[in-house]
XYZ file of C-alpha atoms in Angstrom:
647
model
C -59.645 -18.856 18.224
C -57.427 -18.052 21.183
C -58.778 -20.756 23.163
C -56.966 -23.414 20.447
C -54.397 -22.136 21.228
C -54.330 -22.662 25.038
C -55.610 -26.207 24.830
C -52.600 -27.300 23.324
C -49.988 -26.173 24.615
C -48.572 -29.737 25.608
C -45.687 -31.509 27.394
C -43.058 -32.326 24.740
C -41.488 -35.536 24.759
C -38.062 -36.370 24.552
C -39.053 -39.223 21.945
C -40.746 -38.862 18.409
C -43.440 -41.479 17.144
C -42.184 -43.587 14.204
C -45.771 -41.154 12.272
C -44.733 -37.543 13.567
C -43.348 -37.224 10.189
C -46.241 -37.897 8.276
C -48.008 -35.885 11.103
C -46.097 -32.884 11.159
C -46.127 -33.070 6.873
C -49.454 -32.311 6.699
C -49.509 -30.410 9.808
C -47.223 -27.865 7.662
C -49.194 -27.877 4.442
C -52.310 -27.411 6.539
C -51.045 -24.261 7.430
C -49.508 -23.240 4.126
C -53.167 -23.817 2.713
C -54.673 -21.803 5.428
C -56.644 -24.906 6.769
C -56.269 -23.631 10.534
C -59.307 -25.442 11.639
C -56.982 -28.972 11.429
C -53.864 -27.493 13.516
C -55.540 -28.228 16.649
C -55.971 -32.122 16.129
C -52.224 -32.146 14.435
C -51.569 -30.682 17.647
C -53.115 -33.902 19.322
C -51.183 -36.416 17.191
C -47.912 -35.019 18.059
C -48.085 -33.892 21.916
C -45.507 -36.300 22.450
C -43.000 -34.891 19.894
C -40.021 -33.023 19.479
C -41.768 -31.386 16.700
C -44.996 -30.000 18.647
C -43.641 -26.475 18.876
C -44.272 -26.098 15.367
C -47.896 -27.060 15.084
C -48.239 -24.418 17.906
C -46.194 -21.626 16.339
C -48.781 -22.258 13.694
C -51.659 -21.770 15.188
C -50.326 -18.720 17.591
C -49.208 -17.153 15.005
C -52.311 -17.315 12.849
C -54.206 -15.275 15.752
C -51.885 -13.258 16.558
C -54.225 -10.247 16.645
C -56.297 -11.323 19.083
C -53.869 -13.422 21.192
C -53.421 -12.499 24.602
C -50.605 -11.185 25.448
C -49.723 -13.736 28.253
C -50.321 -16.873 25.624
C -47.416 -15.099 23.764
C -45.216 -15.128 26.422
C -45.966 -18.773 27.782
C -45.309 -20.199 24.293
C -41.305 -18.074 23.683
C -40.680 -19.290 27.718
C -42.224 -22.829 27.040
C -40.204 -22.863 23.815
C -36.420 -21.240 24.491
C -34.978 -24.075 23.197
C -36.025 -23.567 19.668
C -35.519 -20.407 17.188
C -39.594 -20.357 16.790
C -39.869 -18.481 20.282
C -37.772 -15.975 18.472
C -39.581 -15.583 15.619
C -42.622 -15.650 17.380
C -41.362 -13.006 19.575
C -40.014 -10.923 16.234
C -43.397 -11.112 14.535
C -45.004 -9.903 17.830
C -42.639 -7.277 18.387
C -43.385 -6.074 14.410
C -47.351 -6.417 15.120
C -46.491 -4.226 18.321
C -44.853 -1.880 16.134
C -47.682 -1.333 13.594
C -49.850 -0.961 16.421
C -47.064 1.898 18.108
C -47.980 0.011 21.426
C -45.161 1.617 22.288
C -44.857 0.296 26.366
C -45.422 -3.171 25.000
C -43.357 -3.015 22.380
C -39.848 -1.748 24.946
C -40.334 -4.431 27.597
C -40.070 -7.077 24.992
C -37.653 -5.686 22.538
C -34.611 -6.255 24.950
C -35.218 -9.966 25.070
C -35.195 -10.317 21.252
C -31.860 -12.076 19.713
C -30.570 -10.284 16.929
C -33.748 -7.961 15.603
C -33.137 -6.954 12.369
C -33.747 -3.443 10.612
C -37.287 -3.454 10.913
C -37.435 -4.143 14.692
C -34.694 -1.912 15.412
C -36.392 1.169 13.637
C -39.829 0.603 15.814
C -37.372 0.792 19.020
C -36.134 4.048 18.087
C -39.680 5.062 17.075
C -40.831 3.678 20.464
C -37.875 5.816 22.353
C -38.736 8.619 20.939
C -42.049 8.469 21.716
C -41.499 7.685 25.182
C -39.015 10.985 25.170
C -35.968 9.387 24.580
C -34.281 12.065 22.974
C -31.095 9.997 22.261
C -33.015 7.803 19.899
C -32.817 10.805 17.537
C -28.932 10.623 17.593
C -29.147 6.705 17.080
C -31.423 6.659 14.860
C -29.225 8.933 12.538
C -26.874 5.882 12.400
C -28.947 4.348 10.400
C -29.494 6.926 7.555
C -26.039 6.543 6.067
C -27.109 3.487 3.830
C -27.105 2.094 0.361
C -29.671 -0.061 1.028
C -33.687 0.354 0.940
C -34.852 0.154 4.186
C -37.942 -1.126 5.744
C -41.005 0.197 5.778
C -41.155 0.950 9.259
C -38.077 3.377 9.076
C -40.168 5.719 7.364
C -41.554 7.724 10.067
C -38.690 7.272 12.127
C -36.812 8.950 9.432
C -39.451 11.465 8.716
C -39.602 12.530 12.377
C -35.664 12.775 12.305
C -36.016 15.182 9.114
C -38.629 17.103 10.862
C -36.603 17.958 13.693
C -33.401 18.673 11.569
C -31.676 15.670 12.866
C -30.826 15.035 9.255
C -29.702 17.769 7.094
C -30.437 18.325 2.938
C -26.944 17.609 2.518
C -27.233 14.151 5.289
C -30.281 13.754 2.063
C -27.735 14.341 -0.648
C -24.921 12.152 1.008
C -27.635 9.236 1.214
C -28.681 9.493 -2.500
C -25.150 9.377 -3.357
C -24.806 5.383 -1.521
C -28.075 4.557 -2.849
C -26.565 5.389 -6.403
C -23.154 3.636 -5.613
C -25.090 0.748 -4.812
C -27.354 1.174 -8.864
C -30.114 1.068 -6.333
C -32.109 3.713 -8.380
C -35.556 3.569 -7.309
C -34.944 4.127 -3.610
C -32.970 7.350 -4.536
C -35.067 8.586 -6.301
C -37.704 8.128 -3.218
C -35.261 9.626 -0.880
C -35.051 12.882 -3.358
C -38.952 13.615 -2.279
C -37.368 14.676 0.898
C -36.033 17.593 -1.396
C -37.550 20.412 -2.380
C -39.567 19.638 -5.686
C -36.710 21.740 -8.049
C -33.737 20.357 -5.641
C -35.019 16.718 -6.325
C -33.694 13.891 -9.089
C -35.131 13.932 -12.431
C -36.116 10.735 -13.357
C -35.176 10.768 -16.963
C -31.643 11.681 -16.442
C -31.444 9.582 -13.881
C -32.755 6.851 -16.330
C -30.108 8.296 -18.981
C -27.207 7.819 -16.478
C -27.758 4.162 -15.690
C -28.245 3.063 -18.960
C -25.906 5.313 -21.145
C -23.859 6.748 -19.028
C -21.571 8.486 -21.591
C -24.216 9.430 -23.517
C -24.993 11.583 -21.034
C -22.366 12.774 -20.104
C -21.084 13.362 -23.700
C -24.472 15.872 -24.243
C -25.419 18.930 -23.028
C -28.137 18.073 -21.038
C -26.772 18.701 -17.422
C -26.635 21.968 -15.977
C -23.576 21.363 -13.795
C -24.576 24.607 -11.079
C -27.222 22.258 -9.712
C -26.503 19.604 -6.888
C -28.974 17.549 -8.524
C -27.578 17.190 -11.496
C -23.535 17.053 -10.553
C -24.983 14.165 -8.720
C -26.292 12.754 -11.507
C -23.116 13.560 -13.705
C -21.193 11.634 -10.662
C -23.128 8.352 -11.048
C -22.897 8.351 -14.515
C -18.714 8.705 -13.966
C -19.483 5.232 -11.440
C -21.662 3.619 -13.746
C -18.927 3.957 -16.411
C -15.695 3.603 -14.444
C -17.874 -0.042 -13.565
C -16.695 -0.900 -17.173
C -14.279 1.063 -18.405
C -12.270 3.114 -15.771
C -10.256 4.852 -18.394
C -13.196 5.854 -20.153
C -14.431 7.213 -17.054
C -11.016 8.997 -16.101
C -10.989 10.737 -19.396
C -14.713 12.356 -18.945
C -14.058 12.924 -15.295
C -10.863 15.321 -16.123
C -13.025 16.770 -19.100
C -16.066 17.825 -16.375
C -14.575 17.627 -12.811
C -13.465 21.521 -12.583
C -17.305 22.161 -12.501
C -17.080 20.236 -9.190
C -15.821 20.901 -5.305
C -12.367 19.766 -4.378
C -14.639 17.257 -1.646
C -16.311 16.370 -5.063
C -13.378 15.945 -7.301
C -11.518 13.436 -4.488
C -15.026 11.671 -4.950
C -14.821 10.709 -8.333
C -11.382 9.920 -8.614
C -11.884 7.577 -5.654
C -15.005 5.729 -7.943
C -12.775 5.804 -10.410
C -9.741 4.346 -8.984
C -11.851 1.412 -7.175
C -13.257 0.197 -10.479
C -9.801 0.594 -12.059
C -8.001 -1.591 -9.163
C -10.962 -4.142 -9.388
C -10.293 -4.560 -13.152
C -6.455 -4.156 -12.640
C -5.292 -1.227 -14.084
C -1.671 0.359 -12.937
C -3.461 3.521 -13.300
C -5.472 2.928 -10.346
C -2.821 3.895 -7.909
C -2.407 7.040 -9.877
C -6.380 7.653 -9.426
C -6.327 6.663 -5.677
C -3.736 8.966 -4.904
C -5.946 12.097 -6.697
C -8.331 11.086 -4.141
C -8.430 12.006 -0.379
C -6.468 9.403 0.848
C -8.182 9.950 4.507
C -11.392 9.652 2.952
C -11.640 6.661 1.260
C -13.646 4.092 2.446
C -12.916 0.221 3.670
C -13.645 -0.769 0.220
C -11.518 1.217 -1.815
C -9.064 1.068 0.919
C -8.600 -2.035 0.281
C -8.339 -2.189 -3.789
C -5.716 0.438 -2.934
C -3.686 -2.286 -1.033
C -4.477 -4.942 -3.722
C -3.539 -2.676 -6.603
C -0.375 -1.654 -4.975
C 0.700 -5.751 -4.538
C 0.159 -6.169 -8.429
C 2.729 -2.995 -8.788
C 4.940 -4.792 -6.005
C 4.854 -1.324 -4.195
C 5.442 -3.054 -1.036
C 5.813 0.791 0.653
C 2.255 1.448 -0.803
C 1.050 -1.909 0.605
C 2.451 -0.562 4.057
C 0.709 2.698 3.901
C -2.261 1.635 3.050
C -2.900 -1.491 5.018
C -1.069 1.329 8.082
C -4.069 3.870 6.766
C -7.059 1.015 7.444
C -9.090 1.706 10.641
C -7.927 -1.040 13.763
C -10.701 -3.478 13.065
C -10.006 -3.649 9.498
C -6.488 -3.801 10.158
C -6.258 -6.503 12.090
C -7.741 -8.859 9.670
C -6.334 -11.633 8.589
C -5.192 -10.821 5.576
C -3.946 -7.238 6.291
C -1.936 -8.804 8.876
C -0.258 -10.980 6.523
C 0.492 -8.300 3.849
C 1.570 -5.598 6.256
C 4.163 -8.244 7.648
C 5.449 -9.028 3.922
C 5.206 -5.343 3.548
C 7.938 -4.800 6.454
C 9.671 -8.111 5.352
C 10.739 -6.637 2.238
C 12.009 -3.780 3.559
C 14.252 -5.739 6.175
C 12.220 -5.287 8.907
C 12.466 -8.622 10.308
C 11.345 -8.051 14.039
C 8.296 -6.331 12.889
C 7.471 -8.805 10.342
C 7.601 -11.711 13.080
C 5.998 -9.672 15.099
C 2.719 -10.146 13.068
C 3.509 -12.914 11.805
C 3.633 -15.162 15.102
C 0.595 -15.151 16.274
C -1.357 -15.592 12.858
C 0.602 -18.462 12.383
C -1.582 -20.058 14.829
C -4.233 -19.709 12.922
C -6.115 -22.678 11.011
C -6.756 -20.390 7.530
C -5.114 -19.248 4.571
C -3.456 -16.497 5.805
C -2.369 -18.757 8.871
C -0.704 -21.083 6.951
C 1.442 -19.037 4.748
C 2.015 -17.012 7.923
C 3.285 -20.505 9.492
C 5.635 -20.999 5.841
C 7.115 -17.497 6.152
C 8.332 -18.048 10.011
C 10.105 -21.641 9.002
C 10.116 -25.103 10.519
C 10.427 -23.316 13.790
C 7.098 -22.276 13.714
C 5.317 -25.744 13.640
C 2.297 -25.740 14.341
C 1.498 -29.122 14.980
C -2.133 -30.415 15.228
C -3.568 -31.788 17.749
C -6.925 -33.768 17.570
C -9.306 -33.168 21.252
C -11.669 -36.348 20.801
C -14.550 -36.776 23.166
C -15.869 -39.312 25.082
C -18.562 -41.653 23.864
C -20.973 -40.484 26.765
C -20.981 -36.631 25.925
C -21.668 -37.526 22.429
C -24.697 -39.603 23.532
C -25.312 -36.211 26.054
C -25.922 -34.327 22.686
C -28.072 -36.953 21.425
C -30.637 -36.580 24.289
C -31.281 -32.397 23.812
C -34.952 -32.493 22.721
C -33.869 -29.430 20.681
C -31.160 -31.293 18.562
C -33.620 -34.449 18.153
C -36.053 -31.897 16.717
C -33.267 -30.123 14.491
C -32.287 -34.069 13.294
C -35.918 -35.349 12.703
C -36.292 -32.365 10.578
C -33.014 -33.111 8.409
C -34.575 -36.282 8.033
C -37.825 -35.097 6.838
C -35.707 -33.138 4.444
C -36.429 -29.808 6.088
C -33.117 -28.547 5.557
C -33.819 -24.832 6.482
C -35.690 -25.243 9.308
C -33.302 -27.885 10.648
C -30.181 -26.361 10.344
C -31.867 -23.275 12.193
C -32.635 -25.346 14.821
C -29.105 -27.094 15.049
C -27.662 -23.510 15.137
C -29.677 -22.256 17.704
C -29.321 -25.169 19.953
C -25.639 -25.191 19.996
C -25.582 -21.146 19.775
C -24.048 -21.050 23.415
C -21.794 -24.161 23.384
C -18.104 -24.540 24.533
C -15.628 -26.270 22.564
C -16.354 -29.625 24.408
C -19.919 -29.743 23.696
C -19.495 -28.616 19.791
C -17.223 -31.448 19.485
C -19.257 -33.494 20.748
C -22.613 -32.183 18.736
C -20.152 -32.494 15.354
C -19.476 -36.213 16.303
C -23.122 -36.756 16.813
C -23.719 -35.346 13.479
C -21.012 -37.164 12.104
C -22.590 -40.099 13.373
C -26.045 -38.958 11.838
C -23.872 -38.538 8.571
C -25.618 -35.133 8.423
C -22.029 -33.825 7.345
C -22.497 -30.204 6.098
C -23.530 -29.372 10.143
C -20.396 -31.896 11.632
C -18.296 -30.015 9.494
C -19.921 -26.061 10.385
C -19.840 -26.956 14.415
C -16.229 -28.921 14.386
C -15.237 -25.392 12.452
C -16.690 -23.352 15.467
C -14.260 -24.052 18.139
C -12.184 -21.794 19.747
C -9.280 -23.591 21.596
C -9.548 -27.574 21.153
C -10.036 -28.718 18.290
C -10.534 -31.743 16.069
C -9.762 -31.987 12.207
C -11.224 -35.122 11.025
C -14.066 -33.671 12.001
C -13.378 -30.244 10.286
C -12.035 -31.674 7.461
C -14.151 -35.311 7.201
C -13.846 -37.190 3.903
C -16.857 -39.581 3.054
C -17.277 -41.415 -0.159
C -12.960 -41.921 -0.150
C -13.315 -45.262 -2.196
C -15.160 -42.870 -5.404
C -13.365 -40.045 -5.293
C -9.721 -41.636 -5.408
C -10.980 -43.719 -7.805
C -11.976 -40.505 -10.272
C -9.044 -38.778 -8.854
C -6.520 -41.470 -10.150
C -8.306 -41.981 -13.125
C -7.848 -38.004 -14.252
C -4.602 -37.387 -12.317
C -5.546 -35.363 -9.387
C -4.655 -34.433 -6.196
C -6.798 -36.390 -3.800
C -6.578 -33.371 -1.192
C -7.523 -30.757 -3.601
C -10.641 -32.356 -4.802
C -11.744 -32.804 -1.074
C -11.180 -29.138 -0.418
C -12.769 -28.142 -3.349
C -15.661 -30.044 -3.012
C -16.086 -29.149 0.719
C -16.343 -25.796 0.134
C -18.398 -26.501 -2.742
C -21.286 -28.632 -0.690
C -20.245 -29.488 2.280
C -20.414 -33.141 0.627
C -24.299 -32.787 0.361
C -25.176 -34.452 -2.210
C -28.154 -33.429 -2.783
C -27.270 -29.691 -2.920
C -28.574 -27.164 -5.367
C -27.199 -23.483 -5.570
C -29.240 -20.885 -6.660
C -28.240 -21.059 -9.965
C -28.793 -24.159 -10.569
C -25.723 -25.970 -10.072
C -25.789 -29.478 -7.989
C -24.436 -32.119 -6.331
C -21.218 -32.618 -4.278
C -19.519 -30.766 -6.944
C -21.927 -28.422 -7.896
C -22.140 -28.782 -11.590
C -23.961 -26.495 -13.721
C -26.351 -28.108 -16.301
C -25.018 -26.937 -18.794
C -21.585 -27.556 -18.154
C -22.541 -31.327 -16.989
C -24.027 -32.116 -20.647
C -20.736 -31.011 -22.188
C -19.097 -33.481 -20.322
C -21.766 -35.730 -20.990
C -20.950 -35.509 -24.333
C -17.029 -35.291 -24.103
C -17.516 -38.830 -21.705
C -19.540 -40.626 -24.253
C -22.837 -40.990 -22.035
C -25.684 -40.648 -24.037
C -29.212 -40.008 -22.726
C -28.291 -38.324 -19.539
C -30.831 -36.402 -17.356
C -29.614 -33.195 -15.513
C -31.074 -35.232 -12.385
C -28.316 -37.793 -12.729
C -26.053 -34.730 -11.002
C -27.548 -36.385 -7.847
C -25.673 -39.074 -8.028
C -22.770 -39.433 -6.291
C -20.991 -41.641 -8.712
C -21.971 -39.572 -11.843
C -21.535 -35.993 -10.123
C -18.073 -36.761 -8.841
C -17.019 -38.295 -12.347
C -18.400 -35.242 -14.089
C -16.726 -33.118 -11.133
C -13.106 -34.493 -11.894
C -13.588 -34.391 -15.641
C -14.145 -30.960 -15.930
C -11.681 -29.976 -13.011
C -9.095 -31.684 -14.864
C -10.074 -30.027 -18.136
C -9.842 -26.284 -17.280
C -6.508 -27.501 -15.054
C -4.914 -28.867 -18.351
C -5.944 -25.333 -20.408
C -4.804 -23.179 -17.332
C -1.056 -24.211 -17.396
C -1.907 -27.097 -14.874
C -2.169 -24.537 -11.806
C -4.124 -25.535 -9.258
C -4.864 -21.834 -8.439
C -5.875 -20.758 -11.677
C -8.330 -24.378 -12.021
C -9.998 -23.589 -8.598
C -10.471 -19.655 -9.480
C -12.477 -21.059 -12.742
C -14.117 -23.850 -11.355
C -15.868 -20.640 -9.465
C -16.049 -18.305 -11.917
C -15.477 -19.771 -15.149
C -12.212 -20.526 -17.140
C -12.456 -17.149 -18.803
C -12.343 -15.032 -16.073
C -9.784 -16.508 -14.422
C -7.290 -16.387 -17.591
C -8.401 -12.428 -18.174
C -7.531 -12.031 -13.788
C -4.030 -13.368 -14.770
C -2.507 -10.291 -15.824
C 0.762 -9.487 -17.713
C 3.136 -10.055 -15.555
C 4.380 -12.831 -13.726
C 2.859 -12.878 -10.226
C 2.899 -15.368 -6.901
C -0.171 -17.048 -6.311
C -1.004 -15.432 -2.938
C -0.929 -12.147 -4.852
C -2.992 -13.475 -7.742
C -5.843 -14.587 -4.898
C -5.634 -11.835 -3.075
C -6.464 -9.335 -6.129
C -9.589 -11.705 -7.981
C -11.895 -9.192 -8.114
C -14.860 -10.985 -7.199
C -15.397 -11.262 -3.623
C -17.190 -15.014 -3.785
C -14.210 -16.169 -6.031
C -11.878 -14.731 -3.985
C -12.851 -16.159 -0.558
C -13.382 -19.800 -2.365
C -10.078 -20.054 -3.616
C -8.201 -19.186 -0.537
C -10.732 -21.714 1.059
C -10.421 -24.308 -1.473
C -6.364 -23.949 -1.011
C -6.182 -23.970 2.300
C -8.716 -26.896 2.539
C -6.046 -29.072 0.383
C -3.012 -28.342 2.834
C -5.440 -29.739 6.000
C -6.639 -32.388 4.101
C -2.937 -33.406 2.477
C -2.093 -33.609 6.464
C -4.952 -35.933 7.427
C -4.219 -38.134 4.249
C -0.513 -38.000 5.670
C 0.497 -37.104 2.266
C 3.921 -35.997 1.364
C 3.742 -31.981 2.290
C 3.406 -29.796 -0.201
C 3.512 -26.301 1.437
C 0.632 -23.574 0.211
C 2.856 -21.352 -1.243
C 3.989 -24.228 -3.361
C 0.323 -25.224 -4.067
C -0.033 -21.537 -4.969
C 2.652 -21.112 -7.136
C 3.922 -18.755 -9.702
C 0.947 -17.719 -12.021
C 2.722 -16.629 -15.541
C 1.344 -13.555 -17.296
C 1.349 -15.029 -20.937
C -1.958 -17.038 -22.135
C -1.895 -20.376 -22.019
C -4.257 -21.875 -25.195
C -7.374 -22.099 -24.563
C -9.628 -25.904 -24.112
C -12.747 -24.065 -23.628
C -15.017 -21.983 -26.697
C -15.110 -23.394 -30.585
C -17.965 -24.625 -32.168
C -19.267 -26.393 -29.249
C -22.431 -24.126 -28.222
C -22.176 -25.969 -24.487
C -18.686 -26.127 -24.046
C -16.906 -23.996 -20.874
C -17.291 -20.263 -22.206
C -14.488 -18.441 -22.111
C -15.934 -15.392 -21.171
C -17.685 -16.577 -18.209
């Protein structure tokens, strides 16, 4: 079939037919159905179109086996401009790899653009063939894992076993991620590498995930074997994941059977999943641990444990302990300058504190409230002209990425967008955002205005389509206009016809659920979950509900936006005792997700208070002072689909 192939590989023009749609359509489900034989006059239809590339990746790709080699290459240099000569490259490059055409497989590996695990373990395996012997050092690297790896890292890391690159206790320390990671099935493949009596037992291992102090309550571990401490060490992190207490009390009962490297271990498990579910006995654990060797992770609960103490000299040493790129993070930044703040040390505070004031984030802008007025950072909108937007509009790559948004090929068009404007300056991402602005495909204006490095432009960052609705809902349930515009552009980017893998949808991503309480509450009778698609209903629903969990979480915008994420349970329980600031209460949700959105969502409402030229209301105000008593509850009773407050 190679000669299909070569027939049509065709001059693309600049300009789609009103039918490459249609074309291209059943060009795709041709394919999907295995109908091969009909890619070649698909082909035909659309030689003039932006979308041609396609129908050819198709039809290369379904021979690749017998392609010739120099077909390959004529169809990635004919097709830079899209990600499909990448892919096309990548599936080559894994062919290659299962073939171990190993000479092949090196001269085109360089050229590839980001190859993922897969690719990068048949490059080792294709060094070391050629008798590269530092491939056996790299490929070490990638040993220390808690994740499965591909298939084609097997003999890669068989050869590296072989030749003692990696050591029974490398095989011990890899288990022991896997396990940290509950990813039990891969450990328990890695064990094989063991001797048979060395190696997990399944059952235990079984026993340890499931009932963790069950097992470690019985007699059924002999602690003298690695094995088995291993075992009894999981079942200490599988139970610290719930109850860290629990945990500490069985891990002083047991740890004595255990090295000193062992015992700093456990305690450091045990202090992470104490920190996460705030416990003032987690600094307590971390310090039982070896400070030097905990990881980024637990470095970092450390630091978020010691703000909810107000240890501010903890906070120091530990954000001082973090490796350089960790440390200068954002955040860190921000909390290491507090940190010397409290302790008088001005200079060094302002030190830090300067130059992430000039950043547009979260940490930025309470940086920029901490140095004063004098610190104004003023922005400054960079507008383009009129003819480099149209510029953007004739790339045959971005036509190609915005007839696919129309077809409603979101995937594959926002790959395409991405790739073409991979290599932009800040003029020319400006200028694409405007252009998609003008498209109103809004999620990718908003992703490429966010890009830029130097000039920038904040309409565009922070646009705000469907105004006349949403201050119409946000006047009618007393909200801030701002925060519902940074909540729902972190929520969807204002697609509207977004669905999360959950389920949720809309411009306010509204669970099902959730949207027939309201339904209910409102008075609507016979509504369909597909009504979330409409922007009227979905932003009505939206403001309802925001308003709702506001009103039973003591009207803090913090504490709303934390369980608009997570639910209003969770973010009563994150609350604590004690009073707190709301930068602190943020920075210690113990959900990653949550975490990052409310920051977001918060720091989204300052920008967009500033293009609304709203009265300013700084972010440590919006933050504010999150109380540590209960406030009661609107969510639970009798109501089977009201909010739950444990979720």
């Amino acid at each position: 079939m190679r000669f299909l192939f070569v027939c049509f590989i065709l001059t693309v023009s600049l300009f789609a037919r009103a039918d490459d749609g249609n074309d291209f359509v059943a060009a795709r489900e041709a394919f999907r159905t295995g109908q091969i034989q009909r890619l070649p006059d698909y082909a035909q239809r659309l030689q003039n179109s932006v979308l041609l590339p396609y129908v050819q990746y198709w039809l290369l790709s379904s021979q690749l086996k017998t392609a010739r080699p120099d077909d390959i290459r004529y169809f990635i240099a004919r097709n830079s401009d899209t990600p499909l000569s990448n892919k096309l490259r990548s599936d080559w490059l894994r062919l290659l790899g299962q073939q171990q055409d190993w000479t092949t497989y090196l001269d085109e590996y360089p050229l590839a653009v980001n190859p993922d695990l897969s690719l990068q373990c048949y490059a080792l395996q294709a060094r070391i063939a050629q008798g590269q012997l530092l491939a056996l050092k790299d490929g070490v690297t990638l040993w220390f894992t808690g994740k499965e790896m591909p298939t084609s890292c097997d003999d890669l890391f068989s050869t590296l076993i072989a030749r003692q690159y990696i050591s029974e206790n490398d095989i011990w320390q890899r288990i022991r991620l896997l396990l940290e990671n509950n990813n039990t099935n891969t450990a328990l493949t890695i064990s094989a590498y063991l001797t048979k009596p060395a190696q997990l037992d399944p059952k235990l291992l079984r026993i340890a995930s499931t009932a963790p102090e069950a097992l470690l309550n019985g007699n059924r571990l002999d602690l003298r074997q690695r094995g088995q401490r291993e075992l009894a060490l999981y079942a200490i992190n599988r139970l610290a994941r719930n109850n860290a207490d629990t945990a500490a009390q069985q891990w002083e009962r047991i740890k004595a059977a255990f090295s000193v490297d062992d015992q700093h271990y456990g305690w450091g498990q045990i202090a992470l999943y104490g920190a996460r579910q705030h416990l003032p006995a987690a600094l307590t654990w971390f310090d039982k641990a070896d400070d030097k060797e905990l990881n980024d992770e637990q470095r970092a609960w450390q630091t978020r444990t010691a703000l909810l103490a107000g240890n501010w000299t903890k906070v120091q040493s530990s954000i001082l302990g973090m490796p350089d790129n960790v440390r200068s993070e954002a955040a860190w930044r921000y909390w290491l300058a507090r940190a010397y703040k409290s302790q008088g040390k001005t200079y060094q505070a302002n030190t830090l504190l300067a130059p992430l004031s000039r950043e547009y984030n979260f940490y930025g802008l309470l940086a920029e409230e901490e140095l004063g007025p004098a610190a104004g950072n003023p922005v400054i909108n960079f507008n383009v002209a009129g003819d480099e937007v149209a510029a953007i509009g004739r790339i045959s790559a971005i036509q190609r990425a915005l007839l696919l948004y129309q077809l409603d090929y979101r995937t594959e068009a926002n790959n395409e967008w991405n790739w073409a404007t991979r290599n932009f300056d800040d003029r020319r991402l400006l200028a694409a955002a405007e252009f998609a602005r003008q498209q109103n495909w809004l999620d990718r204006a908003i992703n490429t205005a966010d890009r830029t490095q130097q000039l920038h432009n904040f309409d565009l960052r922070f646009l705000a389509p469907y105004r006349d609705t949403a201050r119409r809902y946000a006047k009618e349930y007393g909200l801030d206009e701002a925060w519902v515009y940074g909540l729902m552009r972190q929520e969807s980017r204002f697609v509207s016809q977004a669905r999360s893998g959950v389920g949720a949808a809309g411009i306010m991503q509204i669970m099902p659920a959730t949207a027939r309480w309201i339904a209910n509450k409102l008075g609507i009778h016979h509504f369909q979950t597909e009504h979330l698609h409409q922007l009227e209903t979905n932003m009505q629903f939206g403001m309802y509900y925001l308003k709702t969990i506001e009103q039973s979480l003591d009207n803090s915008d913090v504490l709303a936006t934390a369980a608009y994420n997570a639910g209003p349970g969770r973010a009563r329980r994150w609350r604590g005792e004690k009073t707190m600031e709301g930068a602190i209460y943020a920075e210690t949700i113990p959900f990653s997700e949550t975490r990052d959105y409310v920051k977001k969502v918060i720091a989204n409402a300052v920008f967009y208070a500033r293009r609304f030229n709203q009265p300013e209301i700084s972010i440590k105000a919006r933050l504010g002072i999150i109380a540590g008593s209960a406030s009661p509850p609107l969510c639970g009773g009798s109501n089977e689909n009201a909010p739950n407050c444990d979720n």
